Amino acid sequence: MRSFPALARRTAVPLIAAAVALAGGSLAPAGAATGDSWKVPAQAWLTIKGHGYGHGHGMSQYGAEGAAREGLSAREIIDFYYPGTTWGTAKGPVSVLITADTDDDLVVVARPGLVLRDSAVEGRTVLPDNGASRWRIDVGGAGSDRVSFLKGGRWHRFSTLRGTGQLGAAGQPITLVTPSGTRAYRGWLQLAAPSGSSRARDTVNVLTLENYVRGVVPLEIPALWSPAAVQAQSIAARTYASYERAHPLGSTYQICDTSSCQVYGGYDAEHPAANDAVDATRRQALLADGEPAFTQFGASSGGWTSAGSVSYLTAREDPYDGWSGNPVHAWSLKLADTRLEQAWPALGNLQRITVTRRDGNGDWGGRVAAMTLVGSDGKVVVSGDTFRSVLGLRSTWLTFKVGQRSGARQVMAPRDATPDVLTTGTR
């Protein structure tokens, strides 16, 4: 059983399950120092109030819907959230790591028209319709990959490969079998070796960029939102994949299928309305200096986007994020002081919280950049991102209110660590 290393390119780029689960601005000033400090008595409640969901870089997905409801087109939405980029096109294949397939083989459901390709051999082989229920590529005893089929309750050898093996279905979806279930994908599924000497294998989906975006959009934004918002998501997703393709995450693939990159669910995730948005924006993408732009996006800016790693991910006031349907524009969470003491045991008993630096934008001085926790046994200096990650908070744009628990029995607040994705299932 393989476990994949953390894939952190997108770093909390996010969206939310919140939409389903809950049913021209100015440039940013430099990070601002702050003296915000809260004394924490023994047995305290901490009420954390915040804005937004995610890192805040680039497009707010709730903001995109708010903008669409005010009459902005997809291009106007994109131009607002990625100022300084130019319009271009993107096409060609993309290779996606399928992280759910962790068992170092590639198993697909048998169907008419299955085709096998060997990267070391010209042409392709149409697999026989021989009554098999499954076809498999795995690693043989000599280290070469082999092809087998399941029939009569046992596996039968079909051939040995000289190179990397791919299975496709002549343009039709092909159903992958993983330890957790089955899922259909467009294009080709291949079993690839990360290194020449390893018996470990990656399952990779190779398909056109347009078909890939079809499997992303309904998992990143509700497909039945305003067409302009869904079209804007299509453009951002296509551009993001193009950027990752130019900066691949692995030796056998270019992008992953989780929220560490952008969520991709293959053919099974597609939705007719999202497909319409993809078709309406076919090949449209953003460029920066002639190359694909790094179009990060997140669920909710909370009213201000935050500056990212490139010039076009600017901090600016976002007038579109606060529409009435956004449940995470403003939020609050109540937890016991012991939650922090358990997270940072070097503190002992928590006595004081001090925010030392914010980004300077919006309520309370903006997103927390740095803070100090002081306890009876010592102090801990943490970044806002670390504080958010450890406690599972929605964003770093937050402030505190401290109250006495008055000896009440501790109630642990649940971690709000849901990936920032706007939808789940047919997200």
Coordinates of C-alpha atoms in Angstrom, one line a residue:
M1 CA 0.0 0.0 0.0
R2 CA 1.5 3.3 -1.0
S3 CA 1.1 6.6 0.7
F4 CA 1.9 9.7 -1.3
P5 CA 4.0 12.5 0.0
A6 CA 2.4 15.8 0.8
L7 CA 1.7 17.7 -2.4
A8 CA 1.7 21.3 -1.4
R9 CA 2.1 23.4 -4.5
R10 CA -1.4 24.9 -4.1
T11 CA -0.9 25.4 -0.4
A12 CA -4.4 25.6 1.0
V13 CA -5.8 26.8 -2.2
P14 CA -9.0 26.0 -1.5
L15 CA -12.7 26.2 -1.8
I16 CA -15.1 24.7 0.4
A17 CA -17.6 22.2 1.3
A18 CA -19.3 25.1 2.9
A19 CA -21.7 26.0 0.0
V20 CA -23.2 22.5 0.2
A21 CA -22.6 21.7 3.9
L22 CA -24.2 25.0 5.0
A23 CA -26.9 24.4 2.4
G24 CA -10.7 48.1 -9.2
G25 CA -9.2 48.0 -5.6
S26 CA -6.1 49.3 -4.0
L27 CA -2.8 47.6 -3.5
A28 CA -1.8 46.2 -0.1
P29 CA 0.3 48.1 2.3
A30 CA 3.3 46.3 3.8
G31 CA 2.8 44.0 6.7
A32 CA 1.7 46.0 9.7
A33 CA 2.9 45.6 13.3
T34 CA 0.2 45.3 15.9
G35 CA -0.1 45.3 19.6
D36 CA -3.2 43.2 19.9
S37 CA -3.0 41.1 23.0
W38 CA -5.4 39.0 25.1
K39 CA -4.8 37.8 28.6
V40 CA -6.1 34.2 29.0
P41 CA -7.3 33.2 32.5
A42 CA -7.4 29.5 33.6
Q43 CA -10.3 27.6 32.2
A44 CA -11.0 30.1 29.4
W45 CA -13.2 30.1 26.3
L46 CA -11.6 31.5 23.2
T47 CA -14.0 32.9 20.7
I48 CA -12.3 33.3 17.3
K49 CA -14.0 35.6 14.8
G50 CA -12.8 35.6 11.2
H51 CA -13.3 36.4 7.6
G52 CA -13.0 34.2 4.5
Y53 CA -12.0 30.6 3.8
G54 CA -8.6 29.8 2.3
H55 CA -5.4 31.7 1.7
G56 CA -7.1 34.5 -0.1
H57 CA -4.8 34.5 -3.2
G58 CA -6.4 35.2 -6.5
M59 CA -10.1 34.5 -7.3
S60 CA -12.6 34.2 -4.5
Q61 CA -15.1 31.6 -5.7
Y62 CA -17.9 33.1 -3.6
G63 CA -16.7 36.5 -4.9
A64 CA -17.0 35.2 -8.5
E65 CA -20.6 34.3 -7.9
G66 CA -21.3 37.6 -6.2
A67 CA -19.8 39.4 -9.2
A68 CA -21.8 37.4 -11.6
R69 CA -25.0 38.3 -9.7
E70 CA -24.0 41.9 -10.2
G71 CA -23.8 41.4 -13.9
L72 CA -20.1 40.9 -14.5
S73 CA -19.0 38.6 -17.3
A74 CA -16.5 35.8 -16.9
R75 CA -13.8 37.9 -18.4
E76 CA -14.6 40.8 -16.1
I77 CA -14.4 38.5 -13.1
I78 CA -11.1 37.1 -14.2
D79 CA -9.7 40.6 -14.9
F80 CA -10.7 41.7 -11.5
Y81 CA -9.0 38.9 -9.6
Y82 CA -5.9 38.5 -11.8
P83 CA -4.9 42.1 -12.7
G84 CA -1.9 42.4 -15.0
T85 CA -2.3 39.1 -16.8
T86 CA -3.1 38.9 -20.5
W87 CA -5.4 36.7 -22.4
G88 CA -4.1 33.7 -24.4
T89 CA -4.9 30.0 -25.1
A90 CA -3.9 26.7 -23.7
K91 CA -4.4 23.2 -25.2
G92 CA -2.6 19.8 -25.4
P93 CA -2.4 16.8 -23.0
V94 CA -2.0 16.8 -19.3
S95 CA -1.0 14.0 -16.9
V96 CA -2.7 13.7 -13.6
L97 CA -1.7 11.5 -10.6
I98 CA -4.6 9.4 -9.3
T99 CA -3.9 9.5 -5.6
A100 CA -6.6 7.0 -4.7
D101 CA -4.8 4.2 -6.5
T102 CA -2.2 3.2 -3.9
D103 CA -1.5 -0.5 -4.6
D104 CA 1.2 -0.2 -7.4
D105 CA -0.9 -1.8 -10.1
L106 CA -3.5 -0.6 -12.7
V107 CA -6.8 -2.5 -12.8
V108 CA -9.7 -1.5 -15.0
V109 CA -13.1 -2.9 -15.6
A110 CA -13.3 -4.9 -18.8
R111 CA -15.3 -3.4 -21.6
P112 CA -15.5 -3.7 -25.4
G113 CA -12.9 -1.7 -27.3
L114 CA -10.2 -1.7 -24.6
V115 CA -6.8 -0.8 -26.1
L116 CA -3.3 -1.5 -24.8
R117 CA -0.2 0.7 -25.6
D118 CA 3.4 -0.1 -24.8
S119 CA 5.6 3.0 -24.9
A120 CA 8.5 0.9 -26.3
V121 CA 6.6 -0.6 -29.2
E122 CA 4.9 1.1 -32.2
G123 CA 1.2 0.8 -32.5
R124 CA -1.5 -0.5 -30.1
T125 CA -3.2 -3.8 -29.3
V126 CA -7.0 -4.2 -29.1
L127 CA -7.6 -6.4 -26.1
P128 CA -9.9 -9.4 -26.8
D129 CA -13.5 -9.5 -25.6
N130 CA -12.8 -12.8 -24.0
G131 CA -15.2 -12.8 -21.0
A132 CA -12.7 -11.3 -18.6
S133 CA -14.1 -9.0 -15.9
R134 CA -10.9 -7.1 -15.2
W135 CA -7.6 -6.2 -17.0
R136 CA -4.5 -5.4 -15.0
I137 CA -1.0 -4.0 -15.5
D138 CA 1.4 -4.8 -12.6
V139 CA 5.1 -5.4 -11.9
G140 CA 6.4 -8.9 -12.8
G141 CA 9.0 -10.9 -10.9
A142 CA 11.8 -9.7 -13.2
G143 CA 10.8 -6.0 -12.7
S144 CA 9.1 -5.7 -16.1
D145 CA 5.4 -4.7 -16.2
R146 CA 3.0 -7.4 -17.3
V147 CA -0.6 -7.5 -18.5
S148 CA -3.2 -10.0 -17.1
F149 CA -6.9 -10.5 -17.2
L150 CA -9.3 -11.8 -14.5
K151 CA -11.5 -14.7 -15.6
G152 CA -13.0 -17.6 -13.7
G153 CA -11.8 -16.2 -10.4
R154 CA -8.1 -16.1 -11.3
W155 CA -5.6 -13.9 -13.2
H156 CA -4.3 -15.1 -16.5
R157 CA -1.1 -13.7 -18.1
F158 CA -1.6 -11.9 -21.4
S159 CA 1.7 -10.3 -22.2
T160 CA 4.9 -8.7 -20.9
L161 CA 5.6 -5.0 -21.6
R162 CA 8.9 -3.6 -22.7
G163 CA 8.0 0.0 -21.6
T164 CA 5.3 1.9 -19.9
G165 CA 1.8 0.5 -20.3
Q166 CA -1.4 2.4 -21.0
L167 CA -5.0 1.3 -21.2
G168 CA -7.7 3.2 -23.1
A169 CA -11.1 2.7 -24.6
A170 CA -11.0 4.3 -28.0
G171 CA -12.3 7.6 -26.8
Q172 CA -14.8 6.3 -24.3
P173 CA -14.5 6.4 -20.5
I174 CA -12.5 3.7 -18.9
T175 CA -13.3 2.6 -15.3
L176 CA -10.4 2.4 -12.8
V177 CA -10.5 0.0 -9.9
T178 CA -8.8 1.3 -6.7
P179 CA -8.7 0.1 -3.1
S180 CA -11.5 2.4 -2.3
G181 CA -13.8 1.7 -5.3
T182 CA -14.2 2.5 -9.0
R183 CA -14.2 5.7 -11.0
A184 CA -14.4 6.4 -14.7
Y185 CA -11.9 8.6 -16.6
R186 CA -11.5 9.9 -20.1
G187 CA -8.3 9.4 -22.0
W188 CA -5.6 6.9 -21.1
L189 CA -4.7 5.3 -17.8
Q190 CA -1.0 4.4 -17.4
L191 CA 1.1 2.6 -14.8
A192 CA 4.4 4.6 -14.5
A193 CA 7.6 3.9 -12.6
P194 CA 8.8 7.0 -10.6
S195 CA 12.4 5.6 -10.9
G196 CA 14.0 2.8 -12.9
S197 CA 15.0 0.6 -10.0
S198 CA 11.8 0.9 -7.9
R199 CA 8.9 -1.5 -8.0
A200 CA 6.6 1.3 -6.9
R201 CA 4.2 2.5 -9.5
D202 CA 2.0 5.6 -10.1
T203 CA -1.4 5.5 -11.7
V204 CA -1.6 8.5 -14.1
N205 CA -4.5 9.7 -16.2
V206 CA -3.3 11.2 -19.5
L207 CA -6.0 13.2 -21.3
T208 CA -6.7 16.5 -23.2
L209 CA -6.6 19.7 -21.2
E210 CA -10.3 20.4 -22.0
N211 CA -11.4 17.0 -20.8
Y212 CA -9.4 17.4 -17.7
V213 CA -11.1 20.7 -16.9
R214 CA -14.4 19.0 -17.3
G215 CA -13.5 16.8 -14.3
V216 CA -12.3 19.7 -12.2
V217 CA -14.9 22.5 -12.4
P218 CA -17.9 20.8 -10.8
L219 CA -15.7 19.7 -7.9
E220 CA -14.4 23.2 -7.3
I221 CA -17.5 25.3 -7.7
P222 CA -21.3 24.5 -7.8
A223 CA -22.1 23.7 -11.4
L224 CA -25.5 25.4 -11.2
W225 CA -24.2 28.7 -10.0
S226 CA -24.3 31.7 -12.4
P227 CA -22.8 30.8 -15.8
A228 CA -20.3 33.6 -15.6
A229 CA -18.9 32.4 -12.3
V230 CA -18.6 28.8 -13.5
Q231 CA -17.0 30.0 -16.7
A232 CA -14.5 32.1 -14.7
Q233 CA -13.7 28.9 -12.7
S234 CA -13.1 27.1 -16.0
I235 CA -10.6 29.7 -17.1
A236 CA -8.8 29.7 -13.8
A237 CA -8.7 25.9 -13.6
R238 CA -7.4 25.6 -17.2
T239 CA -4.8 28.2 -16.6
Y240 CA -3.7 26.6 -13.3
A241 CA -3.3 23.2 -14.9
S242 CA -1.3 24.8 -17.7
Y243 CA 1.0 26.4 -15.1
E244 CA 1.5 23.0 -13.4
R245 CA 2.1 21.3 -16.7
A246 CA 5.1 23.7 -17.2
H247 CA 6.2 23.1 -13.6
P248 CA 5.5 19.4 -13.1
L249 CA 5.1 18.0 -9.5
G250 CA 6.5 14.6 -10.3
S251 CA 8.6 12.6 -12.7
T252 CA 5.6 10.6 -13.9
Y253 CA 2.9 13.2 -13.8
Q254 CA 2.4 17.0 -13.9
I255 CA -0.5 17.7 -11.5
C256 CA -2.3 15.8 -8.7
D257 CA -6.0 15.3 -8.2
T258 CA -6.5 16.7 -4.7
S259 CA -6.9 20.1 -3.2
S260 CA -3.1 20.3 -3.0
C261 CA -3.4 21.1 -6.7
Q262 CA -7.0 21.4 -7.8
V263 CA -9.6 18.7 -7.2
Y264 CA -10.2 16.4 -10.2
G265 CA -12.7 13.5 -10.3
G266 CA -12.5 12.3 -13.8
Y267 CA -15.6 11.5 -16.0
D268 CA -17.7 10.5 -13.0
A269 CA -17.5 14.1 -11.6
E270 CA -18.7 15.8 -14.8
H271 CA -21.9 17.9 -14.8
P272 CA -23.7 19.1 -17.9
A273 CA -23.8 22.8 -16.7
A274 CA -20.1 22.7 -15.9
N275 CA -19.3 21.1 -19.3
D276 CA -21.3 24.0 -20.9
A277 CA -19.0 26.5 -19.1
V278 CA -15.9 24.6 -20.2
D279 CA -17.1 24.6 -23.8
A280 CA -18.0 28.3 -23.6
T281 CA -14.4 29.2 -22.6
R282 CA -12.7 26.6 -24.7
R283 CA -8.9 27.0 -24.6
Q284 CA -9.1 30.4 -22.9
A285 CA -6.3 30.9 -20.4
L286 CA -4.3 33.7 -18.8
L287 CA -0.7 34.5 -19.4
A288 CA 2.0 36.4 -17.5
D289 CA 5.1 37.3 -19.5
G290 CA 3.9 35.0 -22.2
E291 CA 3.7 31.9 -20.0
P292 CA 0.7 30.4 -18.2
A293 CA -0.2 32.4 -15.1
F294 CA -0.3 30.9 -11.6
T295 CA -4.0 31.3 -11.1
Q296 CA -4.5 30.4 -7.4
F297 CA -8.0 30.6 -6.2
G298 CA -9.9 30.0 -2.9
A299 CA -13.4 29.8 -1.5
S300 CA -13.8 33.2 0.0
S301 CA -11.6 36.3 0.3
G302 CA -13.6 37.6 3.3
G303 CA -13.6 41.0 1.6
W304 CA -9.9 41.4 0.8
T305 CA -7.7 39.2 -1.4
S306 CA -4.2 38.7 -0.1
A307 CA -0.9 39.2 -1.9
G308 CA 0.6 36.0 -3.4
S309 CA 4.0 35.0 -4.7
V310 CA 3.6 36.8 -8.1
S311 CA 2.7 40.4 -9.0
Y312 CA -0.8 39.6 -10.4
L313 CA -1.9 38.0 -7.1
T314 CA -2.4 41.3 -5.5
A315 CA -4.1 42.3 -2.2
R316 CA -7.2 44.4 -3.0
E317 CA -10.6 45.1 -1.5
D318 CA -13.1 42.6 -2.8
P319 CA -16.6 44.1 -3.0
Y320 CA -18.2 40.9 -4.4
D321 CA -17.4 38.4 -1.7
G322 CA -19.9 39.5 0.9
W323 CA -23.2 38.7 -0.9
S324 CA -25.9 37.1 1.2
G325 CA -25.3 33.5 0.0
N326 CA -21.7 33.4 1.3
P327 CA -21.7 31.6 4.7
V328 CA -17.9 32.1 5.3
H329 CA -17.5 35.8 4.5
A330 CA -17.6 36.1 8.3
W331 CA -17.5 33.3 10.8
S332 CA -16.8 32.5 14.4
L333 CA -15.6 29.5 16.4
K334 CA -15.5 28.8 20.1
L335 CA -13.0 26.5 21.7
A336 CA -11.4 25.9 25.1
D337 CA -7.9 27.2 26.0
T338 CA -6.9 23.6 26.4
R339 CA -7.1 23.1 22.6
L340 CA -4.1 25.4 22.2
E341 CA -2.3 23.9 25.2
Q342 CA -2.7 20.4 23.6
A343 CA -1.5 21.7 20.2
W344 CA 1.6 23.4 21.8
P345 CA 2.4 21.4 24.9
A346 CA 5.6 23.5 25.6
L347 CA 3.2 26.3 26.7
G348 CA 2.0 24.7 29.9
N349 CA -1.1 26.7 30.8
L350 CA -1.9 29.3 28.2
Q351 CA -1.7 32.8 29.7
R352 CA -1.6 35.3 26.8
I353 CA -2.1 35.6 23.0
T354 CA -0.4 38.4 21.2
V355 CA -0.7 39.1 17.5
T356 CA 2.6 40.8 16.5
R357 CA 2.0 41.3 12.7
R358 CA -0.8 41.5 10.2
D359 CA -1.0 42.3 6.5
G360 CA -2.7 45.7 7.1
N361 CA -5.9 45.1 5.1
G362 CA -9.4 45.2 6.5
D363 CA -11.0 44.6 9.9
W364 CA -8.6 44.2 12.8
G365 CA -5.7 45.1 10.6
G366 CA -6.1 42.2 8.3
R367 CA -4.7 38.6 8.1
V368 CA -2.4 37.5 10.9
A369 CA 1.2 37.1 9.8
A370 CA 2.8 36.3 13.1
M371 CA 1.7 35.8 16.7
T372 CA 3.2 34.8 20.1
L373 CA 1.5 32.4 22.6
V374 CA 2.7 32.7 26.2
G375 CA 2.2 30.1 28.8
S376 CA 3.3 29.1 32.3
D377 CA 6.1 27.0 31.0
G378 CA 7.3 29.0 28.0
K379 CA 6.3 30.8 24.8
V380 CA 5.8 29.8 21.2
V381 CA 6.1 32.1 18.2
V382 CA 4.0 30.9 15.2
S383 CA 3.0 32.2 11.9
G384 CA -0.6 32.9 11.1
D385 CA -0.5 30.1 8.5
T386 CA 0.7 27.6 11.1
F387 CA -1.9 28.7 13.7
R388 CA -4.6 28.2 11.1
S389 CA -3.3 24.8 10.0
V390 CA -2.8 23.4 13.4
L391 CA -6.2 24.4 14.7
G392 CA -8.0 23.7 11.4
L393 CA -9.3 27.3 11.0
R394 CA -10.9 28.7 7.9
S395 CA -8.4 31.5 7.4
T396 CA -5.7 33.6 9.0
W397 CA -7.9 36.7 9.0
L398 CA -9.1 36.5 12.6
T399 CA -9.3 38.1 16.0
F400 CA -10.0 36.8 19.6
K401 CA -12.4 37.3 22.4
V402 CA -11.5 35.6 25.7
G403 CA -14.1 34.6 28.4
Q404 CA -14.1 32.5 31.6
R405 CA -15.4 29.0 31.4
S406 CA -16.4 29.3 35.1
G407 CA -15.4 25.7 35.9
A408 CA -17.6 24.3 33.2
R409 CA -16.8 20.9 31.7
Q410 CA -14.5 21.3 28.7
V411 CA -16.1 21.1 25.3
M412 CA -13.6 20.6 22.5
A413 CA -14.5 22.4 19.3
P414 CA -14.3 20.2 16.3
R415 CA -11.5 20.9 13.9
D416 CA -12.7 22.8 10.8
A417 CA -10.1 21.1 8.6
T418 CA -12.4 20.5 5.6
P419 CA -10.5 21.2 2.3
D420 CA -11.5 24.6 0.9
V421 CA -13.6 23.2 -1.8
L422 CA -17.0 24.7 -2.7
T423 CA -18.7 21.5 -3.3
T424 CA -18.6 17.8 -2.4
G425 CA -19.7 14.7 -4.3
T426 CA -20.7 16.4 -7.6
R427 CA -19.0 19.2 -5.8

